[in-house]
């Protein structure tokens, strides 16, 4: 197996589709130090396998996902026509360009949002480099990443701009001399970034020194390093500080209090949206189905249909397990009670966290919205660097 030392394959794939998929076996062909940080930072997320899809050898692969475990078979030259696949064979990851752009912004104090394009470069935003000067920053992923690169850079260089500009590449580009001369004359620079820390390697002529961010929340084991307006403090680990880290990492995005307070239940057992549709009518339909199953079981037992008996008993157990998780006493829907319990749990966790927060409390409280949904809305130009525990 050939192991490569750059991620150019990833950026070519990103150029072609909105949310590109990568097989785990494909990622293994590259140095772990390159792609594992993308997984840790949530830019490559494991995603469910479809029922079937066409693999790279143009052979149909049939895949199933049962209770979170993956398995499948693939056409092959085996005598029975199929080859059993392992979980690693069918595991796949989805890359999120928007999350990637947000990570670059957070790690480099670049104020901006979205994936707006200019000359087919993504406009990351602006970085203040002095009291008067602002640097305009672009990201070189998007449609046609490797096609007509010099032409696109020249078009961007010809745009009128009083600010210096930087185009950030995942892999430093090999440009012809004519393009390099035009970029230099236009105060337009190209650079790359560190794939582990996501820190941009700013051109030396811009005089940007690597320094600690103005706003940051960084996990350091049992404590968090909290930086606000350049002032630094140490905060003890707690539910509240972990909730805050999630909100700061995705500014202006709504998180349900239930998902914050019950991350495992929200992702593995049932979603809040599932609870919302499990109202009284839904509970009644589940109970009616159980009665039907019991009648069908009596008939299946009478005729000794073992396969049907096993199927019906599994369906009944599954329904009963679901009902026990989403209903309260007397079979009533417990949605309201669960949501209220989560709201109060998250609110109290934030209150305890604020009581021990030595800096930035007033500002964060003013920008934080709590309730059944929670959101942190930053001020214009406010950028946070957030580092989670490795296990998060």
mmCIF file of C-alpha atoms in Angstrom:
data_model
loop_
_atom_site.group_PDB
_atom_site.id
_atom_site.type_symbol
_atom_site.label_atom_id
_atom_site.label_comp_id
_atom_site.label_asym_id
_atom_site.label_seq_id
_atom_site.Cartn_x
_atom_site.Cartn_y
_atom_site.Cartn_z
ATOM 1 C CA UNK A 1 0.000 0.000 0.000
ATOM 2 C CA UNK A 2 1.422 3.346 -1.018
ATOM 3 C CA UNK A 3 1.383 5.985 1.722
ATOM 4 C CA UNK A 4 1.299 9.579 0.487
ATOM 5 C CA UNK A 5 2.502 12.656 2.365
ATOM 6 C CA UNK A 6 -0.048 15.200 1.133
ATOM 7 C CA UNK A 7 -3.813 15.521 0.938
ATOM 8 C CA UNK A 8 -4.095 16.704 -2.661
ATOM 9 C CA UNK A 9 -6.542 13.852 -3.393
ATOM 10 C CA UNK A 10 -8.936 15.256 -0.792
ATOM 11 C CA UNK A 11 -8.944 18.761 -2.214
ATOM 12 C CA UNK A 12 -9.509 17.475 -5.755
ATOM 13 C CA UNK A 13 -12.552 15.585 -4.505
ATOM 14 C CA UNK A 14 -13.779 18.638 -2.631
ATOM 15 C CA UNK A 15 -13.630 20.531 -5.919
ATOM 16 C CA UNK A 16 -16.018 18.159 -7.621
ATOM 17 C CA UNK A 17 -18.961 17.816 -5.222
ATOM 18 C CA UNK A 18 -20.632 19.728 -2.417
ATOM 19 C CA UNK A 19 -20.169 17.085 0.304
ATOM 20 C CA UNK A 20 -17.589 14.541 -0.889
ATOM 21 C CA UNK A 21 -17.383 11.040 0.583
ATOM 22 C CA UNK A 22 -14.183 9.178 1.390
ATOM 23 C CA UNK A 23 -13.764 5.476 2.106
ATOM 24 C CA UNK A 24 -11.757 4.633 5.235
ATOM 25 C CA UNK A 25 -9.530 2.309 3.204
ATOM 26 C CA UNK A 26 -8.829 5.242 0.899
ATOM 27 C CA UNK A 27 -7.772 7.459 3.804
ATOM 28 C CA UNK A 28 -5.438 4.729 5.068
ATOM 29 C CA UNK A 29 -3.264 5.228 1.999
ATOM 30 C CA UNK A 30 -2.175 8.553 3.485
ATOM 31 C CA UNK A 31 -0.164 9.493 6.536
ATOM 32 C CA UNK A 32 -2.433 9.435 9.641
ATOM 33 C CA UNK A 33 -1.010 12.792 10.778
ATOM 34 C CA UNK A 34 -2.656 14.357 7.717
ATOM 35 C CA UNK A 35 -6.222 13.106 7.931
ATOM 36 C CA UNK A 36 -6.702 12.195 11.613
ATOM 37 C CA UNK A 37 -6.776 15.909 12.668
ATOM 38 C CA UNK A 38 -9.632 16.382 10.183
ATOM 39 C CA UNK A 39 -11.559 13.594 11.953
ATOM 40 C CA UNK A 40 -10.766 14.932 15.456
ATOM 41 C CA UNK A 41 -11.930 18.424 14.502
ATOM 42 C CA UNK A 42 -15.172 17.193 12.946
ATOM 43 C CA UNK A 43 -14.285 18.034 9.339
ATOM 44 C CA UNK A 44 -14.371 14.383 8.271
ATOM 45 C CA UNK A 45 -17.416 12.770 9.874
ATOM 46 C CA UNK A 46 -18.315 9.093 9.697
ATOM 47 C CA UNK A 47 -21.573 8.804 7.814
ATOM 48 C CA UNK A 48 -24.119 5.964 7.414
ATOM 49 C CA UNK A 49 -23.640 3.573 4.499
ATOM 50 C CA UNK A 50 -26.419 3.512 1.880
ATOM 51 C CA UNK A 51 -28.219 0.264 1.112
ATOM 52 C CA UNK A 52 -26.119 -0.215 -2.011
ATOM 53 C CA UNK A 53 -23.717 1.742 -4.143
ATOM 54 C CA UNK A 54 -21.207 1.310 -6.961
ATOM 55 C CA UNK A 55 -17.620 0.975 -5.781
ATOM 56 C CA UNK A 56 -14.449 2.196 -7.527
ATOM 57 C CA UNK A 57 -14.109 -1.067 -9.480
ATOM 58 C CA UNK A 58 -17.593 -0.683 -10.972
ATOM 59 C CA UNK A 59 -18.965 -3.650 -9.044
ATOM 60 C CA UNK A 60 -22.081 -3.503 -6.918
ATOM 61 C CA UNK A 61 -21.532 -3.610 -3.190
ATOM 62 C CA UNK A 62 -24.423 -4.482 -0.904
ATOM 63 C CA UNK A 63 -24.161 -3.014 2.564
ATOM 64 C CA UNK A 64 -26.333 -3.134 5.663
ATOM 65 C CA UNK A 65 -26.193 -1.206 8.923
ATOM 66 C CA UNK A 66 -27.755 -2.922 11.946
ATOM 67 C CA UNK A 67 -27.598 -1.550 15.523
ATOM 68 C CA UNK A 68 -24.718 0.707 14.569
ATOM 69 C CA UNK A 69 -22.584 -2.161 13.208
ATOM 70 C CA UNK A 70 -21.698 -2.356 9.538
ATOM 71 C CA UNK A 71 -21.259 -5.418 7.385
ATOM 72 C CA UNK A 72 -21.718 -6.329 3.730
ATOM 73 C CA UNK A 73 -20.799 -8.449 0.728
ATOM 74 C CA UNK A 74 -19.177 -7.552 -2.555
ATOM 75 C CA UNK A 75 -19.077 -9.178 -6.001
ATOM 76 C CA UNK A 76 -15.835 -11.105 -6.387
ATOM 77 C CA UNK A 77 -14.205 -14.100 -8.030
ATOM 78 C CA UNK A 78 -15.064 -16.299 -5.072
ATOM 79 C CA UNK A 79 -16.922 -19.546 -5.897
ATOM 80 C CA UNK A 80 -20.103 -18.281 -4.239
ATOM 81 C CA UNK A 81 -19.808 -14.951 -6.053
ATOM 82 C CA UNK A 82 -19.460 -12.788 -2.950
ATOM 83 C CA UNK A 83 -16.761 -11.695 -0.535
ATOM 84 C CA UNK A 84 -17.596 -10.773 3.051
ATOM 85 C CA UNK A 85 -16.528 -7.224 3.963
ATOM 86 C CA UNK A 86 -15.298 -5.983 7.325
ATOM 87 C CA UNK A 87 -16.484 -2.812 9.067
ATOM 88 C CA UNK A 88 -13.352 -0.987 7.902
ATOM 89 C CA UNK A 89 -14.096 -2.024 4.306
ATOM 90 C CA UNK A 90 -17.479 -0.289 4.311
ATOM 91 C CA UNK A 91 -16.733 2.640 6.647
ATOM 92 C CA UNK A 92 -16.902 6.044 4.979
ATOM 93 C CA UNK A 93 -16.508 9.711 5.926
ATOM 94 C CA UNK A 94 -18.116 12.876 4.632
ATOM 95 C CA UNK A 95 -16.083 16.084 4.339
ATOM 96 C CA UNK A 96 -17.748 19.384 5.246
ATOM 97 C CA UNK A 97 -16.326 22.398 3.333
ATOM 98 C CA UNK A 98 -18.301 24.851 5.493
ATOM 99 C CA UNK A 99 -16.942 23.360 8.749
ATOM 100 C CA UNK A 100 -13.445 23.434 7.281
ATOM 101 C CA UNK A 101 -13.736 27.113 6.361
ATOM 102 C CA UNK A 102 -15.090 27.925 9.844
ATOM 103 C CA UNK A 103 -12.128 26.116 11.460
ATOM 104 C CA UNK A 104 -9.653 28.146 9.426
ATOM 105 C CA UNK A 105 -11.430 31.337 10.483
ATOM 106 C CA UNK A 106 -11.434 30.400 14.175
ATOM 107 C CA UNK A 107 -7.786 29.324 14.254
ATOM 108 C CA UNK A 108 -6.508 32.428 12.442
ATOM 109 C CA UNK A 109 -8.778 35.236 13.725
ATOM 110 C CA UNK A 110 -10.401 35.787 10.337
ATOM 111 C CA UNK A 111 -13.821 37.461 10.530
ATOM 112 C CA UNK A 112 -16.256 36.053 7.982
ATOM 113 C CA UNK A 113 -18.873 33.377 7.326
ATOM 114 C CA UNK A 114 -20.394 31.273 4.568
ATOM 115 C CA UNK A 115 -18.894 30.033 1.308
ATOM 116 C CA UNK A 116 -19.274 33.060 -0.955
ATOM 117 C CA UNK A 117 -17.034 32.827 -4.033
ATOM 118 C CA UNK A 118 -14.968 35.390 -5.912
ATOM 119 C CA UNK A 119 -13.247 34.270 -9.106
ATOM 120 C CA UNK A 120 -14.069 30.740 -7.881
ATOM 121 C CA UNK A 121 -12.113 31.242 -4.667
ATOM 122 C CA UNK A 122 -13.986 31.114 -1.348
ATOM 123 C CA UNK A 123 -14.002 34.443 0.483
ATOM 124 C CA UNK A 124 -12.905 33.482 4.002
ATOM 125 C CA UNK A 125 -13.121 37.042 5.317
ATOM 126 C CA UNK A 126 -10.926 39.824 6.695
ATOM 127 C CA UNK A 127 -8.054 39.736 9.165
ATOM 128 C CA UNK A 128 -6.983 42.906 10.967
ATOM 129 C CA UNK A 129 -3.194 43.214 10.770
ATOM 130 C CA UNK A 130 -2.832 46.691 12.289
ATOM 131 C CA UNK A 131 -4.976 49.476 13.684
ATOM 132 C CA UNK A 132 -5.706 50.675 10.137
ATOM 133 C CA UNK A 133 -4.933 47.856 7.701
ATOM 134 C CA UNK A 134 -7.046 44.795 6.977
ATOM 135 C CA UNK A 135 -5.997 41.707 5.043
ATOM 136 C CA UNK A 136 -8.529 40.067 2.722
ATOM 137 C CA UNK A 137 -8.294 36.261 2.868
ATOM 138 C CA UNK A 138 -9.463 33.696 0.290
ATOM 139 C CA UNK A 139 -9.513 29.877 0.304
ATOM 140 C CA UNK A 140 -8.594 27.891 -2.809
ATOM 141 C CA UNK A 141 -11.098 25.055 -2.757
ATOM 142 C CA UNK A 142 -14.223 24.903 -4.854
ATOM 143 C CA UNK A 143 -15.150 23.946 -8.392
ATOM 144 C CA UNK A 144 -12.180 23.512 -10.683
ATOM 145 C CA UNK A 145 -9.517 23.578 -7.953
ATOM 146 C CA UNK A 146 -6.738 22.494 -10.322
ATOM 147 C CA UNK A 147 -8.205 23.774 -13.606
ATOM 148 C CA UNK A 148 -6.988 27.096 -15.011
ATOM 149 C CA UNK A 149 -5.414 28.039 -11.696
ATOM 150 C CA UNK A 150 -3.168 30.727 -13.146
ATOM 151 C CA UNK A 151 -6.096 32.283 -15.043
ATOM 152 C CA UNK A 152 -8.184 32.488 -11.884
ATOM 153 C CA UNK A 153 -5.361 34.017 -9.863
ATOM 154 C CA UNK A 154 -4.689 36.588 -12.572
ATOM 155 C CA UNK A 155 -8.378 37.539 -12.640
ATOM 156 C CA UNK A 156 -8.352 37.990 -8.863
ATOM 157 C CA UNK A 157 -5.137 40.040 -9.090
ATOM 158 C CA UNK A 158 -6.790 42.438 -11.548
ATOM 159 C CA UNK A 159 -9.678 43.176 -9.172
ATOM 160 C CA UNK A 160 -9.286 46.599 -7.605
ATOM 161 C CA UNK A 161 -8.494 46.399 -3.914
ATOM 162 C CA UNK A 162 -6.804 48.749 -1.485
ATOM 163 C CA UNK A 163 -6.153 45.847 0.908
ATOM 164 C CA UNK A 164 -3.466 43.243 0.627
ATOM 165 C CA UNK A 165 -4.911 39.826 -0.225
ATOM 166 C CA UNK A 166 -3.902 36.239 0.513
ATOM 167 C CA UNK A 167 -5.139 33.052 -1.161
ATOM 168 C CA UNK A 168 -4.742 30.023 1.128
ATOM 169 C CA UNK A 169 -4.101 26.667 -0.555
ATOM 170 C CA UNK A 170 -4.246 23.225 1.091
ATOM 171 C CA UNK A 171 -1.165 22.330 -0.980
ATOM 172 C CA UNK A 172 1.204 25.112 -2.034
ATOM 173 C CA UNK A 173 0.677 25.656 -5.799
ATOM 174 C CA UNK A 174 3.314 25.453 -8.512
ATOM 175 C CA UNK A 175 2.819 28.693 -10.479
ATOM 176 C CA UNK A 176 4.492 29.964 -13.632
ATOM 177 C CA UNK A 177 6.839 32.955 -13.357
ATOM 178 C CA UNK A 178 4.490 35.354 -15.199
ATOM 179 C CA UNK A 179 1.690 34.698 -12.716
ATOM 180 C CA UNK A 180 4.046 35.123 -9.735
ATOM 181 C CA UNK A 181 5.208 38.512 -11.053
ATOM 182 C CA UNK A 182 1.619 39.698 -11.548
ATOM 183 C CA UNK A 183 0.636 38.605 -8.026
ATOM 184 C CA UNK A 184 3.588 40.419 -6.489
ATOM 185 C CA UNK A 185 2.756 43.624 -8.385
ATOM 186 C CA UNK A 186 -0.892 43.364 -7.266
ATOM 187 C CA UNK A 187 -0.135 42.860 -3.555
ATOM 188 C CA UNK A 188 -1.703 39.390 -3.794
ATOM 189 C CA UNK A 189 -0.016 36.499 -1.985
ATOM 190 C CA UNK A 190 -0.440 32.723 -1.996
ATOM 191 C CA UNK A 191 0.298 30.445 0.960
ATOM 192 C CA UNK A 192 -0.712 27.203 2.655
ATOM 193 C CA UNK A 193 -1.585 26.096 6.207
ATOM 194 C CA UNK A 194 -0.626 23.499 8.797
ATOM 195 C CA UNK A 195 -3.020 20.541 8.461
ATOM 196 C CA UNK A 196 -2.729 19.643 12.176
ATOM 197 C CA UNK A 197 -3.240 23.070 13.767
ATOM 198 C CA UNK A 198 -5.024 24.801 10.820
ATOM 199 C CA UNK A 199 -2.751 27.808 11.328
ATOM 200 C CA UNK A 200 -2.139 29.736 8.097
ATOM 201 C CA UNK A 201 1.501 30.293 7.155
ATOM 202 C CA UNK A 202 1.268 34.033 6.612
ATOM 203 C CA UNK A 203 3.806 35.544 4.164
ATOM 204 C CA UNK A 204 6.678 37.094 6.116
ATOM 205 C CA UNK A 205 6.422 40.400 4.232
ATOM 206 C CA UNK A 206 3.007 41.021 5.866
ATOM 207 C CA UNK A 207 4.629 41.079 9.311
ATOM 208 C CA UNK A 208 1.988 38.882 10.941
ATOM 209 C CA UNK A 209 3.379 37.170 14.016
ATOM 210 C CA UNK A 210 1.854 34.033 15.407
ATOM 211 C CA UNK A 211 0.333 34.966 18.722
ATOM 212 C CA UNK A 212 -2.352 33.695 20.999
ATOM 213 C CA UNK A 213 -5.915 34.395 19.841
ATOM 214 C CA UNK A 214 -7.988 37.183 21.323
ATOM 215 C CA UNK A 215 -10.780 34.742 22.192
ATOM 216 C CA UNK A 216 -10.187 31.042 22.852
ATOM 217 C CA UNK A 217 -11.428 28.072 24.857
ATOM 218 C CA UNK A 218 -8.845 25.279 24.870
ATOM 219 C CA UNK A 219 -9.164 21.984 26.738
ATOM 220 C CA UNK A 220 -6.051 20.984 28.658
ATOM 221 C CA UNK A 221 -7.158 17.794 30.382
ATOM 222 C CA UNK A 222 -9.065 18.539 33.585
ATOM 223 C CA UNK A 223 -8.956 22.298 33.012
ATOM 224 C CA UNK A 224 -9.677 24.722 30.154
ATOM 225 C CA UNK A 225 -7.552 27.679 29.107
ATOM 226 C CA UNK A 226 -9.970 30.583 28.666
ATOM 227 C CA UNK A 227 -8.832 33.670 26.745
ATOM 228 C CA UNK A 228 -11.060 36.728 26.422
ATOM 229 C CA UNK A 229 -9.856 39.972 24.838
ATOM 230 C CA UNK A 230 -6.303 38.678 25.207
ATOM 231 C CA UNK A 231 -6.663 38.154 28.971
ATOM 232 C CA UNK A 232 -6.110 34.559 30.084
ATOM 233 C CA UNK A 233 -7.509 32.421 32.909
ATOM 234 C CA UNK A 234 -7.818 28.741 33.858
ATOM 235 C CA UNK A 235 -11.316 27.283 34.245
ATOM 236 C CA UNK A 236 -12.185 23.912 35.791
ATOM 237 C CA UNK A 237 -13.769 21.302 33.544
ATOM 238 C CA UNK A 238 -17.552 21.120 33.919
ATOM 239 C CA UNK A 239 -20.705 20.405 31.960
ATOM 240 C CA UNK A 240 -21.289 24.129 31.562
ATOM 241 C CA UNK A 241 -17.879 24.839 30.034
ATOM 242 C CA UNK A 242 -18.317 21.899 27.634
ATOM 243 C CA UNK A 243 -21.732 23.196 26.597
ATOM 244 C CA UNK A 244 -20.223 26.649 26.032
ATOM 245 C CA UNK A 245 -17.400 25.158 23.928
ATOM 246 C CA UNK A 246 -19.937 23.530 21.603
ATOM 247 C CA UNK A 247 -21.837 26.786 21.155
ATOM 248 C CA UNK A 248 -18.684 28.844 20.589
ATOM 249 C CA UNK A 249 -17.397 26.346 18.008
ATOM 250 C CA UNK A 250 -20.510 26.911 15.871
ATOM 251 C CA UNK A 251 -21.552 30.536 16.432
ATOM 252 C CA UNK A 252 -25.180 31.479 15.759
ATOM 253 C CA UNK A 253 -26.155 27.811 15.333
ATOM 254 C CA UNK A 254 -29.016 26.487 17.457
ATOM 255 C CA UNK A 255 -28.458 23.454 19.710
ATOM 256 C CA UNK A 256 -31.369 21.758 21.444
ATOM 257 C CA UNK A 257 -31.003 21.610 25.226
ATOM 258 C CA UNK A 258 -31.927 17.928 25.026
ATOM 259 C CA UNK A 259 -29.030 17.181 22.643
ATOM 260 C CA UNK A 260 -26.603 19.114 24.869
ATOM 261 C CA UNK A 261 -27.698 17.384 28.068
ATOM 262 C CA UNK A 262 -28.065 13.911 26.519
ATOM 263 C CA UNK A 263 -25.525 13.604 23.686
ATOM 264 C CA UNK A 264 -25.575 9.787 23.637
ATOM 265 C CA UNK A 265 -29.358 9.545 23.806
ATOM 266 C CA UNK A 266 -29.745 12.186 21.080
ATOM 267 C CA UNK A 267 -27.377 10.407 18.679
ATOM 268 C CA UNK A 268 -27.868 6.729 19.513
ATOM 269 C CA UNK A 269 -31.239 6.132 21.130
ATOM 270 C CA UNK A 270 -33.690 8.624 19.643
ATOM 271 C CA UNK A 271 -33.585 12.153 18.342
ATOM 272 C CA UNK A 272 -35.641 15.017 19.746
ATOM 273 C CA UNK A 273 -37.469 15.085 16.419
ATOM 274 C CA UNK A 274 -38.448 11.432 17.051
ATOM 275 C CA UNK A 275 -39.843 12.405 20.438
ATOM 276 C CA UNK A 276 -41.834 15.266 18.962
ATOM 277 C CA UNK A 277 -43.762 12.949 16.658
ATOM 278 C CA UNK A 278 -44.347 10.432 19.473
ATOM 279 C CA UNK A 279 -47.506 12.153 20.651
ATOM 280 C CA UNK A 280 -50.630 10.543 22.073
ATOM 281 C CA UNK A 281 -51.867 9.422 18.645
ATOM 282 C CA UNK A 282 -48.522 7.844 17.836
ATOM 283 C CA UNK A 283 -48.463 6.002 21.147
ATOM 284 C CA UNK A 284 -51.966 4.689 20.417
ATOM 285 C CA UNK A 285 -50.845 3.390 17.012
ATOM 286 C CA UNK A 286 -47.875 1.605 18.614
ATOM 287 C CA UNK A 287 -50.187 -0.127 21.104
ATOM 288 C CA UNK A 288 -52.592 -1.129 18.316
ATOM 289 C CA UNK A 289 -49.661 -2.650 16.430
ATOM 290 C CA UNK A 290 -48.687 -4.650 19.540
ATOM 291 C CA UNK A 291 -52.229 -6.096 19.684
ATOM 292 C CA UNK A 292 -51.991 -7.045 16.006
ATOM 293 C CA UNK A 293 -48.598 -8.676 16.609
ATOM 294 C CA UNK A 294 -50.001 -10.730 19.484
ATOM 295 C CA UNK A 295 -52.811 -12.017 17.218
ATOM 296 C CA UNK A 296 -50.323 -12.839 14.454
ATOM 297 C CA UNK A 297 -48.107 -14.594 17.012
ATOM 298 C CA UNK A 298 -50.949 -16.839 18.130
ATOM 299 C CA UNK A 299 -51.532 -17.914 14.526
ATOM 300 C CA UNK A 300 -47.795 -18.381 13.833
ATOM 301 C CA UNK A 301 -47.392 -20.509 16.991
ATOM 302 C CA UNK A 302 -50.412 -22.598 16.070
ATOM 303 C CA UNK A 303 -48.896 -23.419 12.653
ATOM 304 C CA UNK A 304 -45.310 -23.709 14.028
ATOM 305 C CA UNK A 305 -43.856 -20.979 11.754
ATOM 306 C CA UNK A 306 -40.550 -20.440 13.537
ATOM 307 C CA UNK A 307 -39.177 -17.700 11.259
ATOM 308 C CA UNK A 308 -42.372 -15.666 11.544
ATOM 309 C CA UNK A 309 -42.492 -16.160 15.332
ATOM 310 C CA UNK A 310 -38.930 -14.837 15.662
ATOM 311 C CA UNK A 311 -39.640 -11.840 13.412
ATOM 312 C CA UNK A 312 -42.821 -10.858 15.286
ATOM 313 C CA UNK A 313 -41.200 -11.214 18.717
ATOM 314 C CA UNK A 314 -38.275 -9.007 17.625
ATOM 315 C CA UNK A 315 -40.698 -6.356 16.318
ATOM 316 C CA UNK A 316 -42.699 -6.427 19.552
ATOM 317 C CA UNK A 317 -39.546 -6.124 21.695
ATOM 318 C CA UNK A 318 -38.357 -3.212 19.572
ATOM 319 C CA UNK A 319 -41.655 -1.334 19.955
ATOM 320 C CA UNK A 320 -41.800 -1.947 23.703
ATOM 321 C CA UNK A 321 -38.223 -0.750 24.134
ATOM 322 C CA UNK A 322 -38.971 2.431 22.164
ATOM 323 C CA UNK A 323 -42.165 3.087 24.131
ATOM 324 C CA UNK A 324 -40.350 2.703 27.447
ATOM 325 C CA UNK A 325 -37.796 5.316 26.364
ATOM 326 C CA UNK A 326 -40.259 7.956 25.152
ATOM 327 C CA UNK A 327 -43.327 7.500 27.359
ATOM 328 C CA UNK A 328 -43.991 8.157 31.007
ATOM 329 C CA UNK A 329 -46.414 6.799 33.582
ATOM 330 C CA UNK A 330 -49.602 5.400 32.092
ATOM 331 C CA UNK A 331 -48.108 5.389 28.600
ATOM 332 C CA UNK A 332 -48.385 9.149 28.231
ATOM 333 C CA UNK A 333 -45.894 10.988 26.030
ATOM 334 C CA UNK A 334 -43.071 12.346 28.174
ATOM 335 C CA UNK A 335 -41.746 14.770 25.557
ATOM 336 C CA UNK A 336 -42.672 17.826 27.581
ATOM 337 C CA UNK A 337 -41.134 16.456 30.753
ATOM 338 C CA UNK A 338 -37.899 15.373 29.059
ATOM 339 C CA UNK A 339 -37.450 18.721 27.292
ATOM 340 C CA UNK A 340 -38.131 20.660 30.485
ATOM 341 C CA UNK A 341 -35.707 18.463 32.425
ATOM 342 C CA UNK A 342 -33.006 19.069 29.798
ATOM 343 C CA UNK A 343 -33.681 22.835 29.738
ATOM 344 C CA UNK A 344 -33.267 23.103 33.500
ATOM 345 C CA UNK A 345 -30.180 20.871 33.504
ATOM 346 C CA UNK A 346 -28.428 22.993 30.858
ATOM 347 C CA UNK A 347 -29.491 26.267 32.511
ATOM 348 C CA UNK A 348 -28.098 25.186 35.895
ATOM 349 C CA UNK A 349 -24.871 23.976 34.293
ATOM 350 C CA UNK A 350 -24.393 27.403 32.690
ATOM 351 C CA UNK A 351 -25.205 29.175 35.975
ATOM 352 C CA UNK A 352 -22.585 27.132 37.856
ATOM 353 C CA UNK A 353 -20.047 27.763 35.098
ATOM 354 C CA UNK A 354 -20.662 31.534 35.097
ATOM 355 C CA UNK A 355 -20.262 31.644 38.892
ATOM 356 C CA UNK A 356 -16.675 30.417 38.493
ATOM 357 C CA UNK A 357 -15.813 32.311 35.281
ATOM 358 C CA UNK A 358 -13.173 34.936 36.169
ATOM 359 C CA UNK A 359 -13.235 36.921 32.887
ATOM 360 C CA UNK A 360 -15.668 37.680 30.070
ATOM 361 C CA UNK A 361 -18.761 36.725 32.049
ATOM 362 C CA UNK A 362 -20.869 39.812 31.301
ATOM 363 C CA UNK A 363 -20.110 39.710 27.574
ATOM 364 C CA UNK A 364 -20.814 35.990 27.161
ATOM 365 C CA UNK A 365 -24.020 36.121 29.190
ATOM 366 C CA UNK A 366 -25.268 38.967 26.983
ATOM 367 C CA UNK A 367 -24.640 36.951 23.784
ATOM 368 C CA UNK A 368 -25.877 33.573 25.083
ATOM 369 C CA UNK A 369 -29.478 32.444 24.648
ATOM 370 C CA UNK A 370 -30.714 29.491 26.702
ATOM 371 C CA UNK A 371 -34.015 27.629 26.789
ATOM 372 C CA UNK A 372 -35.273 24.615 24.874
ATOM 373 C CA UNK A 373 -32.688 25.697 22.276
ATOM 374 C CA UNK A 374 -29.346 27.367 23.009
ATOM 375 C CA UNK A 375 -27.320 29.722 20.814
ATOM 376 C CA UNK A 376 -24.245 31.912 21.117
ATOM 377 C CA UNK A 377 -24.424 34.943 18.801
ATOM 378 C CA UNK A 378 -21.047 36.725 18.557
ATOM 379 C CA UNK A 379 -20.511 40.391 17.907
ATOM 380 C CA UNK A 380 -19.415 41.441 14.431
ATOM 381 C CA UNK A 381 -15.792 40.358 13.923
ATOM 382 C CA UNK A 382 -15.719 38.242 17.091
ATOM 383 C CA UNK A 383 -13.874 34.962 16.397
ATOM 384 C CA UNK A 384 -13.284 32.103 18.851
ATOM 385 C CA UNK A 385 -10.649 29.365 18.729
ATOM 386 C CA UNK A 386 -12.056 26.213 20.348
ATOM 387 C CA UNK A 387 -10.094 23.015 21.055
ATOM 388 C CA UNK A 388 -12.076 20.069 22.410
ATOM 389 C CA UNK A 389 -10.778 17.038 24.353
ATOM 390 C CA UNK A 390 -9.432 14.390 21.978
ATOM 391 C CA UNK A 391 -12.228 12.048 22.993
ATOM 392 C CA UNK A 392 -14.967 14.582 22.055
#
